[in-house]
Amino acid sequence: MNKRILGRSDLEVSVLGLGCMGMSHAYGEPPDRAAMVALLRAAVERGVTLFDTAEVYGPFTNEELVGEALAPVRDRVVIATKFGFDIDPEAGRQRGVDSRPEHIRQVVEASLKRLRTDRIDLLYQHRVDPKVPIEEVAGTVGELIGAGKVRHFGLSEAGVATIRRAHAIQPVTALQSEYSLWWRRPEAEILPVLEELGIGLVPYSPLGRGYLTGQMDDSTAFDSSDFRAALPRFTPEARQANRGLVALLGKIAARKAATPAQIALAWILAQKPWIVPIPGTTKLGRLEENIAATAVELSAEDLRELDEGAARIAIQGERYPERLAQMTEG
């Protein structure tokens, strides 16, 4: 698989990464652990080098899974994880945000053990903590980089002002943010600042949490343990209203002998050379389908058709319910 460098850093990764959250968190009953270990190793065999996890996924179990799967190939991969939530270890749920310096240090030590490694390649602040100046956060991560426990600093769902302030203290290698054909707000302010500062973009949910694959319609039912059941964009009414975007992808896909998912990923890859999406999956077939998207070439006419078609579709439904939307700046 081809490689890309995140921004102006020296962090080179596969052009497509793998989001690992769904292997143990958020999308219903977690799959068999052994099967997920095998899937992670299959991704490495197919050229994927960037693997994304977080302490809050599970909580904790996703980092343990990633650590077990990648330990035998540790020097061939880039592991990204995140801090920033206050997690109740007894109840197994988050209680809010926490980016106090002492908490960051504690989380890093615990993550290193779960990941079975001596360094974290890319450490993100998962969500901005309004109670802790971002300069303190960046400085703390800088100290961890100096100690060799972390290689690169990242932010997730941060706004322009936060990105600039953090970058002035400790260079930010990557911003993780939702970005896809049905969430293009980062294009207005975020992408220009990332380009100016030399920061890479790692889009999560590049397939719209599965919606842009075309395998979902307004009759699709979600288990109560699937967090999409609580998202406004996944109500039956919103899914019905947004079908035009899937039809647009399907039209281009038919012309390219590809799938809607592959067109959605190819569109993202065509935007900037420093963008590396991290679609998640629990199925080998989907993994291979996503990887094959890196070989799909979209012409200028294809991209224009996608942009113009998407601009005519008013996407219905917010990304998050209000309580979660308040945790994002981007």
XYZ file of C-alpha atoms in Angstrom:
330
model
C 0.000 0.000 0.000
C 1.170 3.540 -0.684
C 2.279 5.758 2.190
C 1.546 9.310 3.227
C 3.258 11.691 5.641
C 1.043 13.475 8.146
C 1.566 17.177 7.576
C 5.172 18.347 7.715
C 6.134 15.790 10.340
C 8.280 12.717 9.824
C 5.393 10.367 10.635
C 4.830 8.188 7.565
C 1.817 5.865 7.553
C -0.224 3.811 5.117
C -2.521 5.916 2.961
C -5.444 4.258 4.770
C -5.443 3.472 8.472
C -7.750 1.285 10.560
C -10.108 2.585 13.212
C -10.313 -0.092 15.895
C -13.110 1.253 18.127
C -15.889 -0.938 16.728
C -13.955 -4.108 17.504
C -14.850 -3.743 21.165
C -17.055 -0.696 21.651
C -20.071 1.346 20.502
C -21.590 -0.780 17.728
C -23.508 -3.402 19.650
C -22.227 -6.667 21.075
C -18.434 -6.823 20.540
C -17.247 -9.514 18.120
C -15.129 -12.486 19.164
C -11.783 -11.247 20.492
C -9.692 -13.896 18.741
C -11.353 -13.007 15.443
C -10.494 -9.344 15.968
C -6.856 -10.193 16.760
C -6.764 -12.108 13.480
C -8.358 -9.177 11.628
C -5.809 -6.710 12.986
C -2.961 -8.953 11.915
C -4.572 -9.418 8.508
C -4.596 -5.642 8.140
C -0.848 -5.537 8.794
C -0.287 -8.266 6.225
C -2.188 -6.157 3.679
C -0.059 -3.085 4.267
C -2.015 -1.095 6.870
C 0.376 0.582 9.315
C -1.786 3.127 11.201
C -4.025 1.721 13.951
C -6.305 3.972 16.000
C -7.591 3.227 19.499
C -8.347 5.046 22.793
C -8.566 4.274 26.490
C -12.267 5.130 26.494
C -13.103 2.461 23.892
C -14.436 -0.303 26.089
C -13.282 1.380 28.265
C -9.743 -0.025 28.176
C -10.525 -3.272 26.336
C -9.791 -1.879 22.870
C -6.265 -0.855 23.821
C -5.730 -4.334 25.271
C -6.954 -5.914 22.043
C -4.729 -3.731 19.882
C -1.769 -4.380 22.141
C -2.196 -8.138 21.963
C -2.679 -8.181 18.192
C 0.179 -5.859 17.277
C 2.826 -6.886 19.811
C 4.456 -9.368 17.389
C 4.730 -6.685 14.677
C 5.196 -3.617 16.875
C 8.080 -2.121 14.899
C 6.110 -2.311 11.634
C 3.118 -0.270 12.790
C 2.086 3.135 14.095
C -0.228 3.060 17.110
C -2.394 6.070 17.918
C -4.336 6.366 21.163
C -6.047 9.114 23.133
C -6.429 10.670 26.579
C -8.853 13.274 27.844
C -11.812 11.602 29.522
C -12.527 11.021 33.187
C -13.450 7.341 33.252
C -15.126 5.588 36.177
C -13.259 2.253 36.301
C -15.953 0.605 38.413
C -18.942 1.568 36.281
C -16.962 1.456 33.024
C -18.212 4.783 31.707
C -16.953 8.307 31.192
C -17.839 11.028 33.678
C -16.671 14.014 31.666
C -13.387 15.357 30.357
C -10.067 15.513 32.204
C -6.836 16.787 30.670
C -5.033 17.794 33.854
C -1.292 17.195 33.436
C -1.174 14.592 36.212
C -4.075 12.737 34.627
C -2.412 12.739 31.192
C 0.706 11.163 32.709
C -1.361 8.494 34.486
C -3.277 7.650 31.320
C -0.094 7.329 29.265
C 1.467 4.913 31.747
C -1.695 2.784 31.781
C -2.032 2.885 27.982
C 1.582 1.805 27.500
C 0.922 -1.289 29.597
C -2.315 -2.174 27.813
C -0.709 -1.629 24.411
C 2.322 -3.746 25.384
C 4.742 -1.131 24.134
C 7.346 1.337 25.347
C 6.090 4.272 23.257
C 2.905 5.706 21.816
C 3.464 6.838 18.242
C 0.640 9.390 18.141
C -1.092 10.639 21.278
C -4.285 12.654 20.830
C -6.208 14.769 23.264
C -9.584 13.088 22.676
C -11.705 16.122 23.483
C -10.742 19.637 24.562
C -11.009 20.236 28.311
C -12.284 23.792 28.879
C -10.930 23.743 32.451
C -7.310 23.120 31.432
C -5.437 25.589 29.203
C -4.376 23.856 26.009
C -0.865 25.225 26.591
C -0.600 23.046 29.720
C -1.829 20.028 27.764
C 0.632 20.610 24.927
C 3.478 21.197 27.367
C 2.734 17.968 29.215
C 2.681 15.949 26.011
C 5.919 17.683 25.015
C 7.513 16.431 28.232
C 6.323 12.897 27.464
C 7.839 13.214 23.992
C 11.102 14.320 25.573
C 10.990 11.259 27.839
C 10.554 8.958 24.839
C 7.116 7.707 25.919
C 5.290 9.527 23.099
C 6.486 10.313 19.564
C 3.855 12.715 18.199
C 1.116 14.993 19.563
C -2.388 15.105 18.128
C -5.732 16.787 18.802
C -9.241 15.484 18.180
C -12.289 17.599 17.279
C -10.455 20.816 18.208
C -11.228 24.229 16.762
C -8.922 26.674 15.004
C -7.958 28.723 18.067
C -7.119 25.620 20.094
C -5.059 24.160 17.258
C -3.017 27.350 16.909
C -2.387 27.704 20.648
C -1.393 24.063 21.058
C 0.863 24.088 17.990
C 2.737 27.129 19.324
C 3.806 25.116 22.384
C 4.270 21.624 20.944
C 4.008 20.948 17.203
C 0.780 19.121 16.404
C 1.343 16.271 13.969
C -2.302 15.422 13.266
C -5.850 16.485 13.915
C -8.452 13.755 14.106
C -11.878 14.972 13.073
C -14.963 13.599 11.446
C -14.799 14.322 7.720
C -16.682 12.781 4.832
C -19.047 13.665 2.016
C -21.808 14.070 4.592
C -19.763 16.126 7.098
C -17.731 18.747 5.264
C -17.627 21.534 7.831
C -13.848 21.115 8.376
C -13.320 22.470 4.855
C -14.375 25.980 5.846
C -11.771 26.811 8.501
C -9.996 23.682 9.737
C -8.367 22.418 6.516
C -6.820 25.807 5.599
C -5.241 26.095 9.057
C -3.922 22.539 8.935
C -2.339 23.264 5.547
C -0.836 26.516 6.813
C 0.683 24.907 9.915
C 1.702 21.626 8.294
C -0.640 19.391 10.303
C -2.115 16.175 8.925
C -5.802 15.272 9.039
C -6.972 11.835 10.148
C -10.700 11.627 9.386
C -12.756 9.254 11.497
C -16.120 7.956 10.278
C -15.131 8.573 6.631
C -17.980 6.238 5.666
C -20.559 8.020 7.791
C -20.578 5.277 10.456
C -21.600 2.828 7.769
C -24.292 4.898 6.096
C -22.268 5.787 3.006
C -21.633 2.123 2.202
C -25.173 1.867 0.849
C -25.866 -1.121 3.073
C -28.284 0.764 5.306
C -31.738 2.229 4.746
C -34.548 3.793 6.775
C -35.741 0.341 7.924
C -32.377 -0.672 9.425
C -32.744 -1.359 13.152
C -30.017 -0.684 15.725
C -29.502 -2.638 18.921
C -29.815 -0.549 22.100
C -26.082 -1.039 22.686
C -25.300 0.499 19.287
C -24.637 4.192 19.865
C -26.039 5.098 16.442
C -29.478 4.480 17.947
C -29.038 7.765 19.856
C -27.674 9.848 16.973
C -30.083 12.294 15.276
C -28.584 11.537 11.850
C -29.601 7.886 12.192
C -33.305 8.283 12.818
C -35.405 6.572 10.120
C -36.518 9.982 8.873
C -32.946 11.278 8.528
C -31.769 8.119 6.803
C -34.600 8.394 4.311
C -33.912 12.087 3.706
C -30.200 11.459 3.112
C -30.577 8.648 0.569
C -29.673 11.001 -2.251
C -26.057 11.042 -1.135
C -25.848 7.239 -1.262
C -27.464 7.287 -4.704
C -24.847 9.782 -5.890
C -22.028 7.546 -4.656
C -23.690 4.543 -6.244
C -23.923 6.295 -9.602
C -20.178 7.033 -9.655
C -19.398 3.573 -8.288
C -21.255 1.847 -11.127
C -19.246 3.825 -13.647
C -15.966 2.938 -11.924
C -16.750 -0.736 -11.246
C -16.386 0.100 -7.554
C -18.595 0.234 -4.460
C -20.143 3.330 -2.861
C -17.767 2.918 0.092
C -14.768 2.889 -2.208
C -15.913 6.060 -3.941
C -16.474 7.778 -0.579
C -12.936 6.884 0.527
C -11.374 7.762 -2.820
C -13.059 11.176 -2.631
C -11.445 11.876 0.747
C -8.031 10.697 -0.447
C -8.289 13.043 -3.431
C -8.801 16.137 -1.271
C -5.280 16.595 0.158
C -2.087 14.492 0.141
C -1.781 14.805 3.929
C -5.183 13.271 4.729
C -5.261 9.675 6.030
C -8.770 8.313 6.795
C -9.283 5.541 9.331
C -12.425 3.567 8.399
C -13.307 0.918 10.941
C -14.619 -2.569 10.355
C -14.958 -5.957 12.018
C -15.068 -7.946 8.782
C -12.194 -9.063 6.557
C -14.225 -8.510 3.395
C -14.921 -4.906 4.348
C -11.269 -4.372 5.225
C -10.227 -5.589 1.794
C -12.922 -3.486 0.118
C -11.669 -0.383 1.935
C -8.044 -1.093 1.063
C -9.001 -1.519 -2.587
C -10.384 2.035 -2.526
C -6.802 3.292 -2.534
C -6.505 2.087 -6.136
C -9.657 3.889 -7.315
C -8.790 6.963 -9.359
C -11.329 9.752 -9.574
C -10.989 12.172 -12.466
C -11.507 15.900 -12.161
C -14.936 15.353 -13.720
C -15.785 12.640 -11.173
C -14.793 14.918 -8.305
C -16.768 17.820 -9.752
C -19.846 15.609 -10.110
C -19.533 14.446 -6.514
C -19.022 17.963 -5.173
C -21.850 19.494 -7.178
C -24.211 16.618 -6.449
C -23.472 16.666 -2.730
C -23.940 20.448 -2.618
C -27.530 19.980 -3.805
C -28.343 17.606 -0.949
C -29.300 19.141 2.407
C -28.106 16.547 4.917
C -30.666 15.994 7.654
C -29.920 15.286 11.320
C -27.167 16.485 13.630
C -24.002 14.415 14.099
C -24.458 14.080 17.859
C -27.150 14.687 20.450
C -26.656 18.020 22.221
C -24.825 16.629 25.266
C -22.108 15.141 23.041
C -22.022 17.980 20.528
C -20.923 20.298 23.349
C -17.643 18.347 23.574
C -16.574 19.268 20.034
C -15.097 22.516 18.750
C -14.586 21.673 15.074
